[in-house]
């Protein structure tokens, strides 16, 4: 009898979706390096909100799973909105 440890990743997110999110992060980094801060902020915010909405709408069939549906949705949508608000508040300070 084998005592193989349970690997939770077997039942979690789909690799193709995780690679798409990783590509968004790389695209965001490239935009930031090239000096396009607004584009970088928009890319990461939209990606975060999209992952939260996908998890909320698709629930257990979602390709993006980290924790529970509520946690993933709140963190994704909240992070996206928070990043945009933070960026806009910094821009308003420079006026």
Coordinates of C-alpha atoms in Angstrom, one line a residue, residues 14-94:
X14 CA -6.6 24.6 -15.4
X15 CA -3.0 25.2 -16.7
X16 CA -4.1 26.9 -19.9
X17 CA -6.0 29.6 -17.9
X18 CA -3.2 30.0 -15.4
X19 CA -0.7 30.5 -18.3
X20 CA -3.1 33.1 -19.8
X21 CA -3.0 35.0 -16.5
X22 CA 0.8 34.6 -16.4
X23 CA 1.0 36.1 -19.9
X24 CA -1.1 39.1 -18.7
X25 CA 1.4 39.6 -15.9
X26 CA 4.3 39.5 -18.3
X27 CA 2.5 41.9 -20.7
X28 CA 1.9 44.2 -17.7
X29 CA 5.6 44.1 -16.7
X30 CA 6.7 44.9 -20.3
X31 CA 4.3 47.8 -20.5
X32 CA 5.5 49.2 -17.1
X33 CA 9.2 48.8 -18.2
X34 CA 8.4 50.7 -21.4
X35 CA 6.9 53.5 -19.4
X36 CA 3.2 52.8 -20.1
X37 CA 2.0 52.8 -16.5
X38 CA -1.6 53.4 -17.3
X39 CA -1.7 50.4 -19.7
X40 CA 0.2 48.2 -17.2
X41 CA -2.3 49.1 -14.5
X42 CA -5.3 48.5 -16.8
X43 CA -3.9 45.1 -17.9
X44 CA -3.4 43.8 -14.4
X45 CA -6.7 45.3 -13.1
X46 CA -8.7 43.8 -16.0
X47 CA -7.0 40.4 -15.5
X48 CA -7.7 40.4 -11.8
X49 CA -11.4 41.4 -12.3
X50 CA -11.8 38.9 -15.1
X51 CA -10.5 36.0 -12.9
X52 CA -12.8 37.0 -10.1
X53 CA -15.8 37.2 -12.4
X54 CA -15.0 33.9 -14.1
X55 CA -14.8 32.2 -10.7
X56 CA -18.0 33.8 -9.6
X57 CA -20.0 32.9 -12.7
X58 CA -18.6 29.5 -13.3
X59 CA -18.3 28.5 -9.7
X60 CA -16.9 24.9 -9.4
X61 CA -16.4 24.5 -13.2
X62 CA -14.1 27.6 -13.2
X63 CA -10.7 27.2 -14.8
X64 CA -9.4 29.6 -12.0
X65 CA -9.4 28.1 -8.5
X66 CA -7.3 29.2 -5.6
X67 CA -9.6 28.8 -2.5
X68 CA -13.4 29.1 -2.2
X69 CA -15.6 30.8 -4.8
X70 CA -16.2 33.7 -2.4
X71 CA -12.6 34.2 -1.6
X72 CA -11.4 34.0 -5.2
X73 CA -14.1 36.4 -6.4
X74 CA -13.7 38.9 -3.6
X75 CA -9.9 38.9 -3.9
X76 CA -9.9 39.1 -7.7
X77 CA -12.5 41.8 -8.2
X78 CA -11.4 43.7 -5.1
X79 CA -7.7 43.7 -6.2
X80 CA -8.6 44.9 -9.7
X81 CA -10.8 47.7 -8.4
X82 CA -8.2 48.6 -5.7
X83 CA -5.3 48.8 -8.1
X84 CA -7.3 51.1 -10.5
X85 CA -8.4 53.3 -7.6
X86 CA -4.9 53.5 -6.2
X87 CA -3.4 54.4 -9.6
X88 CA -6.1 57.1 -10.2
X89 CA -5.6 58.6 -6.7
X90 CA -1.9 58.9 -7.3
X91 CA -2.6 60.5 -10.7
X92 CA -5.0 63.0 -9.0
X93 CA -2.3 63.9 -6.5
X94 CA 0.0 65.0 -9.3

